[in-house]
Amino acid sequence: MDRVIIFDTTLRDGEQAAGGTLNIQEKLEIARQLERLGVDVIEAGFPISSPGDFTAVEAIAKEVRTPVICGLARAHPDDIDRAWEAVKGAEHPRIHVFLSSSDIHLVYQLKKSRQEILEMARSMVARARKYLDDVEFSPMDASRTEPEYIYQILEATIAAGATTVNIPDTVGYATPEEFGGLIEGIFKNVPNIGQAVVSVHCHNDLGLAVANSLEALRRGARQVECTINGIGERAGNASLEEIVMAIKTRQNFYDLTTGVDSTQIYKTSRLVSELTGFAVQPNKAIVGANAFRHESGIHQDGVIKMPITFEIMEPKTVGIPASKLVLGKLSGRHAFRERLAELGYTLSEENFSRAFAAFKDLADKKKDVTDKDIESLVAEEKRTVAETYHLDRLQVTCGSGIPTASVVLTDRDGNSQADTALGTGPVDAVYKAINKIVQVPNALTEFTVKSVTEGIDAIGEVLVRIENEGITYTGRGADTDIIIASAKAYMNALNRLLAAKKTG
Ligand code: KIV
Ligand code: ZN
């Protein structure tokens, strides 16, 4: 059985999704989890694109030792040199060079001839090969490129030293039959194709990214580029969990295998959703809240009698926690630690103590603390960003009169500042009072409230996105009081904005 190389690009193409900016700590945290998940390659970022991206790739390269750590580069000398600087500390470094190949891109965007593009691709792969042995080349917009020209570029770049050639369906235009045909054509028409791994990278504009990737694997591709929860540019990329579980569940059909530990999938999905602020739709295959829920009586009856009647995968194969054990205010540190371990979390002593204090606080307000509540508490710990301002106190009056909010914030030196504002509603009043103290111009572009569990005493989770100078910052907050959750989420986003401004 052939092994498929799983190339995860959550931290590069995934982070390109509008509004999905992650800071360095968050990227490192996701990279560590991707290593536990068992992916073969982590595309950690695009080092020349910003100092923050460079630092994140460099930090991941230094710390995450098992997978290949890859940095993206355009076919420009400066990009390649910068990518090498970022990945050179990795145990297994890779540089991924890309350059458009379709006439549409050559004529309208790059204004270059096919011959010029071929030469740029060849010489930049050769440049990267001077630094390291593992070089990937992608002809961007390959699926809209004349196949004969793709064959020529691939032959030239493999001759120049590319060890992986990646075929992107950049705009998600291909259908499975066409895309599979392109891959088959590459195997037949590129004389030196045996010297490189053939990879695919599919976007989901027509909802075909996973189908196209799987068809390409059937026709001989052996690396697949994908992201957790399918996040990515526009409609996203092929979803890692769907590809891995299709290969695993339909092994009788594909006759392929991967190195992924599928029991880590659910946890990875939750982490990426928490840190990017992109909710997973309930009906999302594999990781959606309803993916293993049976509503119809006939289905429930069947599953109780024998799960295989309506379940093609067991929830535990993807790491969905089976235990429904409920903790309450009498539960101690030991029970809480055990539950965290069962849910797959290992926290430092400091984070554990804070999460335990938050759990006790919650158990005082809420009779039963469920797994989802605990996941929310742990997520709250992970959201921690170096705080320029901390929300100390909050008082709101609302009802039929004019809503009023008073807030007290403390800065890093321990100085407290208080202010008051009126608003159209309690959240508006709170945000205006905070703005009077923090004074960073921003536009609120998204505000979402959801309850973590059922019931009147449920934790409310608030997500906000704010925009400053064209960059979006996401903030999240959770509390049994949704006004406090809203204030925490706004403070979280503002602190991210302030931290980003400080690091440039
Ligand atoms: O979609 C695309 O073509 C890409 C390339 C950089 C591989 O993301
Ligand atoms: Zn892409």
Short mmCIF file of C-alpha atoms and ligand atoms in Angstrom, two decimals:
data_model
loop_
_atom_site.label_atom_id
_atom_site.label_comp_id
_atom_site.label_asym_id
_atom_site.label_seq_id
_atom_site.Cartn_x
_atom_site.Cartn_y
_atom_site.Cartn_z
CA MET A 1 0.00 0.00 0.00
CA ASP A 2 1.40 3.45 -0.94
CA ARG A 3 1.88 6.15 1.66
CA VAL A 4 0.53 9.63 0.87
CA ILE A 5 2.58 12.60 2.10
CA ILE A 6 0.29 14.95 4.02
CA PHE A 7 1.43 18.54 3.48
CA ASP A 8 -0.42 20.87 5.85
CA THR A 9 -0.69 24.51 4.80
CA THR A 10 -3.03 25.76 7.56
CA LEU A 11 -0.36 28.22 8.72
CA ARG A 12 0.24 29.59 5.20
CA ASP A 13 -2.73 29.24 2.81
CA GLY A 14 -5.09 28.73 5.77
CA GLU A 15 -3.91 31.91 7.41
CA GLN A 16 -4.45 33.72 4.08
CA ALA A 17 -8.21 33.37 4.70
CA ALA A 18 -9.69 36.83 5.19
CA GLY A 19 -9.66 37.69 8.91
CA GLY A 20 -7.64 34.65 10.00
CA THR A 21 -4.49 36.35 11.29
CA LEU A 22 -2.58 34.40 13.94
CA ASN A 23 0.22 35.66 16.19
CA ILE A 24 3.55 33.84 16.64
CA GLN A 25 2.54 31.98 19.83
CA GLU A 26 -0.65 30.79 18.18
CA LYS A 27 1.22 29.58 15.09
CA LEU A 28 3.68 27.71 17.28
CA GLU A 29 0.86 26.12 19.22
CA ILE A 30 -0.82 24.94 16.01
CA ALA A 31 2.51 23.66 14.63
CA ARG A 32 3.09 21.59 17.80
CA GLN A 33 -0.38 20.10 17.45
CA LEU A 34 0.18 19.36 13.73
CA GLU A 35 3.29 17.45 14.76
CA ARG A 36 1.21 15.40 17.23
CA LEU A 37 -1.32 14.84 14.46
CA GLY A 38 1.49 13.30 12.41
CA VAL A 39 1.50 15.44 9.26
CA ASP A 40 4.60 14.98 7.10
CA VAL A 41 5.14 18.60 6.04
CA ILE A 42 4.13 21.88 7.70
CA GLU A 43 4.10 24.90 5.43
CA ALA A 44 4.77 27.36 8.23
CA GLY A 45 4.43 30.62 6.32
CA PHE A 46 5.67 32.97 3.63
CA PRO A 47 8.82 34.42 5.22
CA ILE A 48 9.29 37.47 2.98
CA SER A 49 5.69 38.59 3.36
CA SER A 50 6.19 40.21 6.81
CA PRO A 51 8.65 40.25 9.72
CA GLY A 52 6.01 38.46 11.83
CA ASP A 53 5.70 35.63 9.31
CA PHE A 54 9.48 35.30 9.11
CA THR A 55 9.81 35.04 12.89
CA ALA A 56 7.00 32.49 13.11
CA VAL A 57 8.56 30.24 10.43
CA GLU A 58 11.96 30.57 12.09
CA ALA A 59 10.55 29.69 15.54
CA ILE A 60 8.62 26.68 14.19
CA ALA A 61 11.70 25.48 12.28
CA LYS A 62 13.74 25.58 15.49
CA GLU A 63 11.20 23.86 17.70
CA VAL A 64 9.14 21.40 15.67
CA ARG A 65 11.57 18.65 14.73
CA THR A 66 9.72 15.66 13.24
CA PRO A 67 7.93 17.05 10.15
CA VAL A 68 9.52 18.86 7.24
CA ILE A 69 9.20 22.63 7.80
CA CYS A 70 8.55 24.50 4.60
CA GLY A 71 8.74 28.21 3.74
CA LEU A 72 7.01 29.67 0.68
CA ALA A 73 8.86 31.88 -1.83
CA ARG A 74 8.00 33.58 -5.11
CA ALA A 75 10.47 32.97 -7.93
CA HIS A 76 12.58 35.95 -6.85
CA PRO A 77 16.11 35.74 -5.42
CA ASP A 78 15.21 37.80 -2.29
CA ASP A 79 12.24 35.56 -1.51
CA ILE A 80 14.34 32.42 -1.76
CA ASP A 81 17.15 33.81 0.38
CA ARG A 82 14.64 34.96 3.02
CA ALA A 83 12.87 31.59 3.01
CA TRP A 84 16.19 29.84 3.52
CA GLU A 85 17.06 32.16 6.44
CA ALA A 86 13.74 31.24 8.07
CA VAL A 87 13.85 27.45 7.61
CA LYS A 88 17.56 26.77 7.92
CA GLY A 89 17.29 25.86 11.62
CA ALA A 90 14.85 23.02 10.87
CA GLU A 91 15.76 19.35 11.19
CA HIS A 92 14.13 18.87 7.76
CA PRO A 93 13.86 22.20 5.87
CA ARG A 94 12.10 22.77 2.55
CA ILE A 95 11.70 25.78 0.25
CA HIS A 96 8.54 25.95 -1.87
CA VAL A 97 8.98 28.14 -4.97
CA PHE A 98 5.91 29.17 -6.94
CA LEU A 99 5.35 31.02 -10.20
CA SER A 100 2.26 31.49 -12.36
CA SER A 101 2.09 29.40 -15.51
CA SER A 102 -1.32 30.09 -17.12
CA ASP A 103 -1.57 32.49 -20.07
CA ILE A 104 -4.26 34.38 -18.13
CA HIS A 105 -1.73 35.19 -15.39
CA LEU A 106 1.20 35.71 -17.80
CA VAL A 107 -0.67 38.16 -20.02
CA TYR A 108 -2.73 40.11 -17.50
CA GLN A 109 -0.65 39.98 -14.33
CA LEU A 110 3.02 39.20 -14.93
CA LYS A 111 3.29 40.52 -18.51
CA LYS A 112 5.97 37.97 -19.35
CA SER A 113 6.43 35.38 -22.09
CA ARG A 114 6.30 31.63 -21.51
CA GLN A 115 10.04 31.44 -22.24
CA GLU A 116 10.83 34.09 -19.59
CA ILE A 117 8.68 32.28 -17.02
CA LEU A 118 10.35 28.95 -17.79
CA GLU A 119 13.76 30.49 -17.26
CA MET A 120 12.75 32.20 -14.00
CA ALA A 121 11.32 28.93 -12.64
CA ARG A 122 14.39 26.93 -13.63
CA SER A 123 16.92 29.41 -12.26
CA MET A 124 15.07 30.02 -8.96
CA VAL A 125 14.72 26.30 -8.26
CA ALA A 126 18.45 26.00 -8.94
CA ARG A 127 19.09 28.89 -6.53
CA ALA A 128 17.05 27.19 -3.79
CA ARG A 129 18.88 23.90 -4.41
CA LYS A 130 22.18 25.64 -3.60
CA TYR A 131 20.85 26.01 -0.06
CA LEU A 132 19.18 22.64 0.53
CA ASP A 133 18.18 19.28 -0.97
CA ASP A 134 14.41 19.54 -0.52
CA VAL A 135 12.85 21.97 -3.01
CA GLU A 136 9.25 22.09 -4.17
CA PHE A 137 8.05 23.91 -7.27
CA SER A 138 4.45 24.96 -8.06
CA PRO A 139 3.26 26.32 -11.42
CA MET A 140 0.48 28.54 -10.07
CA ASP A 141 -2.91 28.27 -11.82
CA ALA A 142 -1.75 24.96 -13.33
CA SER A 143 -5.29 23.72 -13.96
CA ARG A 144 -5.87 26.65 -16.39
CA THR A 145 -2.49 26.24 -18.09
CA GLU A 146 -2.06 24.48 -21.40
CA PRO A 147 -0.87 20.96 -20.40
CA GLU A 148 2.02 20.95 -22.92
CA TYR A 149 3.49 24.01 -21.21
CA ILE A 150 3.07 22.45 -17.74
CA TYR A 151 5.02 19.40 -18.97
CA GLN A 152 7.85 21.68 -20.15
CA ILE A 153 8.02 23.65 -16.88
CA LEU A 154 7.98 20.48 -14.80
CA GLU A 155 10.71 18.85 -16.86
CA ALA A 156 12.89 21.99 -16.57
CA THR A 157 12.35 22.48 -12.83
CA ILE A 158 12.94 18.80 -12.03
CA ALA A 159 16.16 18.98 -14.08
CA ALA A 160 17.09 22.06 -12.02
CA GLY A 161 16.65 20.10 -8.80
CA ALA A 162 12.97 20.23 -7.72
CA THR A 163 12.27 17.15 -5.60
CA THR A 164 8.50 17.77 -5.39
CA VAL A 165 6.36 19.27 -8.16
CA ASN A 166 3.03 20.55 -6.99
CA ILE A 167 0.02 21.02 -9.28
CA PRO A 168 -2.28 23.73 -7.91
CA ASP A 169 -5.90 24.22 -8.89
CA THR A 170 -5.40 27.77 -7.65
CA VAL A 171 -8.85 29.11 -8.45
CA GLY A 172 -10.82 25.91 -7.77
CA TYR A 173 -11.91 25.61 -11.40
CA ALA A 174 -11.12 21.98 -12.22
CA THR A 175 -13.47 19.01 -12.10
CA PRO A 176 -12.28 15.62 -10.81
CA GLU A 177 -12.14 14.03 -14.28
CA GLU A 178 -10.17 16.94 -15.77
CA PHE A 179 -7.81 17.26 -12.83
CA GLY A 180 -7.18 13.51 -12.71
CA GLY A 181 -6.53 13.62 -16.48
CA LEU A 182 -3.96 16.40 -15.99
CA ILE A 183 -2.11 14.32 -13.38
CA GLU A 184 -2.18 11.26 -15.61
CA GLY A 185 -0.88 13.37 -18.53
CA ILE A 186 2.00 14.60 -16.36
CA PHE A 187 3.07 11.02 -15.58
CA LYS A 188 2.92 10.13 -19.28
CA ASN A 189 4.55 13.23 -20.77
CA VAL A 190 7.23 14.48 -18.37
CA PRO A 191 10.26 12.29 -19.06
CA ASN A 192 12.01 12.85 -15.67
CA ILE A 193 8.84 12.76 -13.53
CA GLY A 194 10.16 9.68 -11.69
CA GLN A 195 12.75 11.92 -10.00
CA ALA A 196 10.13 13.99 -8.13
CA VAL A 197 7.09 13.48 -5.94
CA VAL A 198 3.91 14.70 -7.65
CA SER A 199 1.79 16.82 -5.30
CA VAL A 200 -1.62 18.49 -5.61
CA HIS A 201 -3.06 21.66 -4.07
CA CYS A 202 -6.77 22.22 -4.64
CA HIS A 203 -9.00 25.15 -3.76
CA ASN A 204 -12.66 24.80 -2.99
CA ASP A 205 -14.41 27.47 -5.08
CA LEU A 206 -16.79 24.90 -6.56
CA GLY A 207 -16.77 22.65 -3.49
CA LEU A 208 -14.59 20.12 -5.35
CA ALA A 209 -11.23 20.51 -3.56
CA VAL A 210 -11.37 17.17 -1.72
CA ALA A 211 -12.83 15.29 -4.71
CA ASN A 212 -10.14 16.70 -7.02
CA SER A 213 -7.36 15.83 -4.54
CA LEU A 214 -8.60 12.26 -4.09
CA GLU A 215 -8.91 11.76 -7.85
CA ALA A 216 -5.33 13.01 -8.27
CA LEU A 217 -4.16 10.47 -5.68
CA ARG A 218 -5.94 7.74 -7.65
CA ARG A 219 -3.99 8.80 -10.72
CA GLY A 220 -0.61 8.64 -8.98
CA ALA A 221 -0.03 11.88 -7.02
CA ARG A 222 1.59 11.07 -3.68
CA GLN A 223 1.57 14.37 -1.82
CA VAL A 224 -1.60 16.27 -1.01
CA GLU A 225 -1.71 19.85 0.27
CA CYS A 226 -4.55 20.63 2.63
CA THR A 227 -5.63 22.59 5.69
CA ILE A 228 -7.40 21.86 8.97
CA ASN A 229 -11.14 22.56 8.66
CA GLY A 230 -10.48 23.39 4.98
CA ILE A 231 -9.69 27.02 5.79
CA GLY A 232 -7.82 29.09 3.22
CA GLU A 233 -7.93 31.75 0.54
CA ARG A 234 -11.56 32.51 -0.57
CA ALA A 235 -13.64 29.30 -0.25
CA GLY A 236 -10.66 27.55 1.29
CA ASN A 237 -8.41 24.58 0.56
CA ALA A 238 -8.97 20.84 0.55
CA SER A 239 -9.78 19.80 4.09
CA LEU A 240 -7.11 17.63 5.72
CA GLU A 241 -9.54 15.70 7.92
CA GLU A 242 -11.78 14.81 4.97
CA ILE A 243 -8.89 13.57 2.83
CA VAL A 244 -7.29 11.57 5.65
CA MET A 245 -10.58 9.98 6.72
CA ALA A 246 -11.60 9.19 3.13
CA ILE A 247 -8.29 7.37 2.65
CA LYS A 248 -8.69 5.55 5.98
CA THR A 249 -12.39 4.71 5.77
CA ARG A 250 -12.27 3.73 2.07
CA GLN A 251 -8.94 1.94 2.17
CA ASN A 252 -10.58 -0.88 0.20
CA PHE A 253 -11.07 1.61 -2.64
CA TYR A 254 -7.98 3.85 -2.54
CA ASP A 255 -5.44 1.29 -1.29
CA LEU A 256 -3.44 4.13 0.27
CA THR A 257 -2.30 5.08 3.73
CA THR A 258 -1.09 8.20 5.63
CA GLY A 259 1.02 8.78 8.73
CA VAL A 260 -1.73 10.79 10.44
CA ASP A 261 -2.93 9.79 13.91
CA SER A 262 -6.64 10.27 13.24
CA THR A 263 -7.47 10.39 16.96
CA GLN A 264 -5.83 13.85 17.04
CA ILE A 265 -8.13 15.26 14.34
CA TYR A 266 -10.94 16.62 16.51
CA LYS A 267 -8.58 18.34 18.91
CA THR A 268 -6.62 19.92 16.06
CA SER A 269 -9.84 21.13 14.45
CA ARG A 270 -11.00 22.74 17.72
CA LEU A 271 -7.64 24.41 18.27
CA VAL A 272 -7.54 25.89 14.76
CA SER A 273 -11.13 27.07 15.06
CA GLU A 274 -10.46 28.68 18.46
CA LEU A 275 -7.29 30.45 17.42
CA THR A 276 -8.40 31.66 13.99
CA GLY A 277 -11.91 32.53 15.15
CA PHE A 278 -13.42 30.56 12.23
CA ALA A 279 -16.34 28.52 13.51
CA VAL A 280 -16.79 25.03 12.08
CA GLN A 281 -20.19 24.68 10.41
CA PRO A 282 -22.37 22.10 12.25
CA ASN A 283 -22.75 19.84 9.20
CA LYS A 284 -19.03 19.90 8.31
CA ALA A 285 -17.85 16.37 7.47
CA ILE A 286 -15.74 14.66 10.17
CA VAL A 287 -15.48 17.55 12.67
CA GLY A 288 -18.84 19.38 12.59
CA ALA A 289 -20.99 19.26 15.73
CA ASN A 290 -23.62 17.18 13.89
CA ALA A 291 -21.19 14.88 12.05
CA PHE A 292 -21.91 12.01 14.45
CA ARG A 293 -25.35 13.05 15.74
CA HIS A 294 -28.39 11.04 14.72
CA GLU A 295 -31.71 12.86 14.88
CA SER A 296 -34.17 10.62 13.08
CA GLY A 297 -35.81 7.90 15.17
CA ILE A 298 -35.02 5.20 12.60
CA HIS A 299 -31.34 6.16 12.58
CA GLN A 300 -31.16 6.32 16.39
CA ASP A 301 -32.78 2.92 16.66
CA GLY A 302 -30.28 1.48 14.16
CA VAL A 303 -27.23 3.00 15.84
CA ILE A 304 -28.30 1.74 19.28
CA LYS A 305 -28.70 -1.77 17.86
CA MET A 306 -25.49 -1.69 15.84
CA PRO A 307 -23.54 1.55 15.10
CA ILE A 308 -22.46 0.36 11.62
CA THR A 309 -26.10 0.65 10.44
CA PHE A 310 -25.77 4.44 10.07
CA GLU A 311 -22.18 5.24 11.06
CA ILE A 312 -19.32 4.69 8.62
CA MET A 313 -16.72 5.86 11.15
CA GLU A 314 -16.62 5.61 14.93
CA PRO A 315 -16.45 9.06 16.59
CA LYS A 316 -13.49 7.88 18.69
CA THR A 317 -11.39 7.29 15.50
CA VAL A 318 -11.28 11.04 15.00
CA GLY A 319 -10.82 11.71 18.72
CA ILE A 320 -14.30 12.88 19.66
CA PRO A 321 -14.42 12.40 23.43
CA ALA A 322 -16.80 9.60 24.38
CA SER A 323 -17.17 10.31 28.10
CA LYS A 324 -20.14 12.36 29.20
CA LEU A 325 -18.85 12.62 32.78
CA VAL A 326 -20.07 15.86 34.33
CA LEU A 327 -18.01 17.77 36.88
CA GLY A 328 -19.51 20.04 39.54
CA LYS A 329 -18.49 22.35 42.36
CA LEU A 330 -17.38 19.47 44.59
CA SER A 331 -14.93 18.14 41.99
CA GLY A 332 -11.29 18.66 42.96
CA ARG A 333 -8.01 19.31 41.15
CA HIS A 334 -7.43 15.61 40.57
CA ALA A 335 -10.77 15.02 38.82
CA PHE A 336 -10.31 18.18 36.77
CA ARG A 337 -6.79 17.16 35.72
CA GLU A 338 -8.02 13.67 34.75
CA ARG A 339 -10.82 15.11 32.68
CA LEU A 340 -8.41 17.44 30.88
CA ALA A 341 -6.16 14.47 30.12
CA GLU A 342 -9.12 12.48 28.75
CA LEU A 343 -9.97 15.42 26.52
CA GLY A 344 -6.35 15.42 25.33
CA TYR A 345 -5.12 18.61 27.02
CA THR A 346 -1.82 18.99 28.81
CA LEU A 347 -1.43 22.39 30.43
CA SER A 348 1.59 23.86 32.18
CA GLU A 349 1.19 24.06 36.01
CA GLU A 350 0.55 27.79 35.75
CA ASN A 351 -2.11 27.43 33.04
CA PHE A 352 -3.63 24.47 34.87
CA SER A 353 -3.97 26.49 38.08
CA ARG A 354 -5.65 29.36 36.23
CA ALA A 355 -7.97 26.98 34.35
CA PHE A 356 -8.83 25.23 37.64
CA ALA A 357 -9.64 28.54 39.33
CA ALA A 358 -11.87 29.44 36.36
CA PHE A 359 -13.52 26.00 36.59
CA LYS A 360 -14.30 26.49 40.31
CA ASP A 361 -15.66 29.91 39.57
CA LEU A 362 -17.87 28.48 36.83
CA ALA A 363 -19.01 25.54 38.99
CA ASP A 364 -20.25 28.07 41.55
CA LYS A 365 -22.48 29.66 38.93
CA LYS A 366 -23.46 26.59 36.95
CA LYS A 367 -24.64 23.26 38.33
CA ASP A 368 -23.05 20.90 35.79
CA VAL A 369 -19.77 21.63 34.06
CA THR A 370 -19.64 19.66 30.82
CA ASP A 371 -16.83 18.78 28.41
CA LYS A 372 -17.77 21.70 26.20
CA ASP A 373 -17.52 24.10 29.13
CA ILE A 374 -14.08 22.70 29.94
CA GLU A 375 -12.96 23.05 26.33
CA SER A 376 -14.10 26.66 26.48
CA LEU A 377 -12.09 27.27 29.68
CA VAL A 378 -8.97 25.76 28.13
CA ALA A 379 -9.51 27.83 24.99
CA GLU A 380 -9.71 30.93 27.22
CA GLU A 381 -6.22 30.03 28.55
CA LYS A 382 -4.90 29.67 25.00
CA ARG A 383 -6.29 33.03 23.98
CA THR A 384 -3.91 34.73 26.35
CA VAL A 385 -2.02 37.49 24.60
CA ALA A 386 0.41 39.87 26.31
CA GLU A 387 -2.10 42.35 27.73
CA THR A 388 -1.41 46.07 27.30
CA TYR A 389 -4.70 46.69 29.16
CA HIS A 390 -6.53 44.34 31.48
CA LEU A 391 -10.26 44.54 32.14
CA ASP A 392 -10.56 44.97 35.88
CA ARG A 393 -14.16 45.92 36.51
CA LEU A 394 -17.31 46.49 34.55
CA GLN A 395 -20.68 47.88 35.57
CA VAL A 396 -23.62 48.24 33.21
CA THR A 397 -27.07 49.74 33.63
CA CYS A 398 -29.59 49.00 30.93
CA GLY A 399 -33.33 48.59 30.47
CA SER A 400 -35.85 51.13 29.23
CA GLY A 401 -33.50 54.11 29.93
CA ILE A 402 -30.21 54.92 28.16
CA PRO A 403 -27.67 52.11 28.62
CA THR A 404 -24.59 53.24 30.58
CA ALA A 405 -21.31 51.43 31.17
CA SER A 406 -18.42 52.12 33.55
CA VAL A 407 -15.16 50.26 33.07
CA VAL A 408 -11.89 50.12 34.94
CA LEU A 409 -8.80 49.02 32.98
CA THR A 410 -5.30 48.45 34.36
CA ASP A 411 -2.20 48.96 32.24
CA ARG A 412 1.06 46.97 32.40
CA ASP A 413 2.53 49.21 35.09
CA GLY A 414 -0.47 48.59 37.32
CA ASN A 415 -2.08 52.02 36.74
CA SER A 416 -5.87 51.94 36.73
CA GLN A 417 -8.02 54.16 34.56
CA ALA A 418 -11.79 54.43 34.75
CA ASP A 419 -14.30 55.85 32.29
CA THR A 420 -18.00 55.88 31.55
CA ALA A 421 -20.04 56.02 28.34
CA LEU A 422 -23.60 55.92 27.08
CA GLY A 423 -24.57 53.65 24.19
CA THR A 424 -27.37 52.40 22.01
CA GLY A 425 -27.22 49.15 23.98
CA PRO A 426 -25.13 47.73 26.85
CA VAL A 427 -22.38 46.31 24.59
CA ASP A 428 -22.13 49.55 22.63
CA ALA A 429 -21.82 51.48 25.92
CA VAL A 430 -19.08 49.11 27.18
CA TYR A 431 -17.10 49.38 23.92
CA LYS A 432 -17.37 53.16 23.93
CA ALA A 433 -16.13 53.34 27.54
CA ILE A 434 -13.18 51.06 26.68
CA ASN A 435 -12.38 53.17 23.60
CA LYS A 436 -12.19 56.32 25.73
CA ILE A 437 -9.30 54.71 27.65
CA VAL A 438 -7.49 52.67 24.98
CA GLN A 439 -7.86 55.22 22.16
CA VAL A 440 -6.91 53.07 19.15
CA PRO A 441 -9.02 53.78 16.08
CA ASN A 442 -10.73 50.64 14.82
CA ALA A 443 -13.90 49.46 13.10
CA LEU A 444 -15.91 46.59 14.53
CA THR A 445 -16.53 44.29 11.53
CA GLU A 446 -18.02 41.24 13.25
CA PHE A 447 -19.72 40.48 16.55
CA THR A 448 -21.07 36.98 17.22
CA VAL A 449 -22.48 35.46 20.39
CA LYS A 450 -23.04 31.75 20.87
CA SER A 451 -23.75 29.59 23.87
CA VAL A 452 -21.29 26.79 24.53
CA THR A 453 -23.85 24.44 26.07
CA GLU A 454 -27.61 24.27 26.41
CA GLY A 455 -29.45 25.86 29.36
CA ILE A 456 -30.01 29.26 30.91
CA ASP A 457 -26.74 29.03 32.88
CA ALA A 458 -24.65 28.26 29.78
CA ILE A 459 -21.34 29.95 29.09
CA GLY A 460 -21.68 32.56 26.35
CA GLU A 461 -18.81 32.84 23.89
CA VAL A 462 -18.32 36.08 22.00
CA LEU A 463 -16.20 36.57 18.91
CA VAL A 464 -15.33 40.00 17.58
CA ARG A 465 -13.27 41.14 14.64
CA ILE A 466 -11.93 44.67 14.47
CA GLU A 467 -10.07 46.34 11.64
CA ASN A 468 -7.24 48.82 11.86
CA GLU A 469 -5.25 50.02 8.80
CA GLY A 470 -6.63 47.19 6.67
CA ILE A 471 -5.64 44.42 9.10
CA THR A 472 -8.22 42.35 10.95
CA TYR A 473 -7.72 41.29 14.57
CA THR A 474 -9.88 38.62 16.16
CA GLY A 475 -10.82 38.53 19.83
CA ARG A 476 -12.78 36.01 21.83
CA GLY A 477 -14.14 35.97 25.34
CA ALA A 478 -16.26 33.59 27.39
CA ASP A 479 -18.33 34.09 30.51
CA THR A 480 -21.72 33.18 31.94
CA ASP A 481 -22.51 36.91 31.62
CA ILE A 482 -22.55 37.81 27.93
CA ILE A 483 -21.80 41.49 28.52
CA ILE A 484 -18.61 40.49 30.36
CA ALA A 485 -17.85 37.96 27.56
CA SER A 486 -18.33 40.79 25.02
CA ALA A 487 -15.99 43.09 26.95
CA LYS A 488 -13.37 40.32 27.25
CA ALA A 489 -13.57 39.61 23.50
CA TYR A 490 -13.13 43.27 22.62
CA MET A 491 -10.19 43.64 25.03
CA ASN A 492 -8.64 40.48 23.54
CA ALA A 493 -8.85 41.94 20.01
CA LEU A 494 -7.53 45.35 21.13
CA ASN A 495 -4.61 43.75 22.98
CA ARG A 496 -3.74 41.77 19.82
CA LEU A 497 -3.84 44.95 17.78
CA LEU A 498 -1.60 46.76 20.28
CA ALA A 499 0.83 43.80 20.46
CA ALA A 500 1.04 43.63 16.65
CA LYS A 501 1.75 47.37 16.45
CA LYS A 502 4.57 46.96 18.97
CA THR A 503 6.30 44.10 17.12
CA GLY A 504 5.71 45.73 13.71
O1 KIV B 1 -3.21 28.16 -4.67
C1 KIV B 1 -2.03 28.24 -5.05
O2 KIV B 1 -1.71 28.18 -6.24
C2 KIV B 1 -1.01 28.42 -4.03
C3 KIV B 1 0.42 28.31 -4.48
C4 KIV B 1 1.31 29.24 -3.73
C5 KIV B 1 0.85 26.87 -4.35
O3 KIV B 1 -1.32 28.57 -2.87
ZN ZN B 2 -3.42 27.94 -2.53
#
